[in-house]
Amino acid sequence: MLAAGALALGGAVPAATAAAGGEYDWWYDAYQVQTAHDAGITGAGVKVAVIDGQIDPSLPVFEGRNLTVSEAQPCKNGAASATESANESSVHGSTITAMIIGNGAGPSGVRGIAPDAAVTFYGYGSSAEKKELCESPEAGLRDFGFAVKTAVDDGAKIITTSVSMSASPSDATAIAYAVAKGAIVLVATPNADSSSLASNDLSTMNGVVAVSAIDSSGALQPGDGASPFGVAHADIVAAGVDLPTVGVSGDWNTSGVTTGSSFSAPVVGGMLALAAQKWPEATGNQLVQAMIATTNGTQHDPTRTEDGYGYGAAWLPTMLSIDPTGYPDQTPLMNKPAGFPTTEQIDRAVAAGGFTPDEQPRSVDQYADAEPTSTGSDLGALVMWAAIGIGALIVAAVVVIVLIVVTQRRKAGKGNRS
């Protein structure tokens, strides 16, 4: 697994001025977060899930916040989700979570966009300590799919991850389940230093919100040679350049400044949590529909581009100004590169009203795997085709007999002529 917002902690710039209201807090003012909070829109009553590596829930930045570390570890042979060690995984997970519910305490000064949301953290464990391939606690699901399914079962309305890995069809049913149950799954897109994953990472899946990073001027995060780095399948962009970290590797008492889409996913997740509080009757699909129709500070018909901006920059003030319940209750995030989950998988989850693991398909289905044994319906089909075959043989025999009789009569007729 690779951190999508790859926190280059070893080379991070100390953020001595990262306190609330400092230069690294630019996104907070740009999105008028305080205005929303002053109006009582703080994410209260909304459940948010963060899927990441590790977290230190005892940090001052989480004091007084509604934070739970799930005991259901997605990687059952991984390290503990909670740790007091300031390693790369825990600094990353703690930073992502603070972007949603941080109280501004500590050296980073991170203030969360949805401070009163109830956040549950689902941790893979430390990648540095993991010595084996991750084993999911539930058969048929990977660690990511298991985390998504568990978060939905726990009642999460918003699910965000800033850990990137290749997309897998085995995760499709979990995403379909989330969409069917009205939950929103956000995935940070790969950064320039992890661009090899850009064509097949989790954010290429149908139904998920693929989030990329921009700076305070609205420019995409810099890539090689400082040129803008964009991902063609991105759905939305948000703040992710020059933001503070909660600690650095080996030290919780120091903050750093870094760049990455890891920041952007929880920022958008926090926006959606605020909208979910204001419009509690809206489904996840409707909230996403409203988000893409209010980008860049205006209400408009959604238009997606492949220049890295997707539908545009998520914009909190306009998002909160629109009642999402007027939009269709269907995901607009289909036809993405991975091709799954399919519309059929989502429809099946909706019809079932619960999680529907993929059935073992037969060879006539779109998948290559075949059932190892025949089912009753297969036996019935064989009987039917056997009957048809026998009938065809009988018809053929009758035709042959008729031809023989006709031929014999013609011969007899010829013999009687003079």
CSV table of C-alpha atoms in Angstrom, one decimal, residues 54 65 95 106 113 165 191 212 232 276 287 318 328 352 354 357 360 387 407:
chain,number,residue,atom,x,y,z
A,54,GLN,CA,-2.6,4.0,12.1
A,65,ARG,CA,-13.7,15.1,19.9
A,95,THR,CA,-3.2,14.1,10.0
A,106,GLY,CA,-0.7,21.0,19.2
A,113,ILE,CA,-13.9,21.1,8.9
A,165,MET,CA,-3.8,0.6,-3.8
A,191,ASN,CA,0.2,12.0,-6.4
A,212,SER,CA,-7.2,15.5,-6.3
A,232,ALA,CA,-7.7,12.3,-15.9
A,276,ALA,CA,-25.4,15.9,5.4
A,287,LEU,CA,-25.3,14.9,-1.8
A,318,THR,CA,-22.5,26.9,-2.5
A,328,PRO,CA,-31.8,12.1,-8.6
A,352,ALA,CA,-31.4,-6.8,-1.7
A,354,GLY,CA,-28.0,-5.4,2.1
A,357,PRO,CA,-21.4,-11.0,-2.5
A,360,GLN,CA,-20.0,-17.8,-8.8
A,387,ALA,CA,-35.5,-33.5,-25.7
A,407,THR,CA,-39.1,-42.1,-54.7
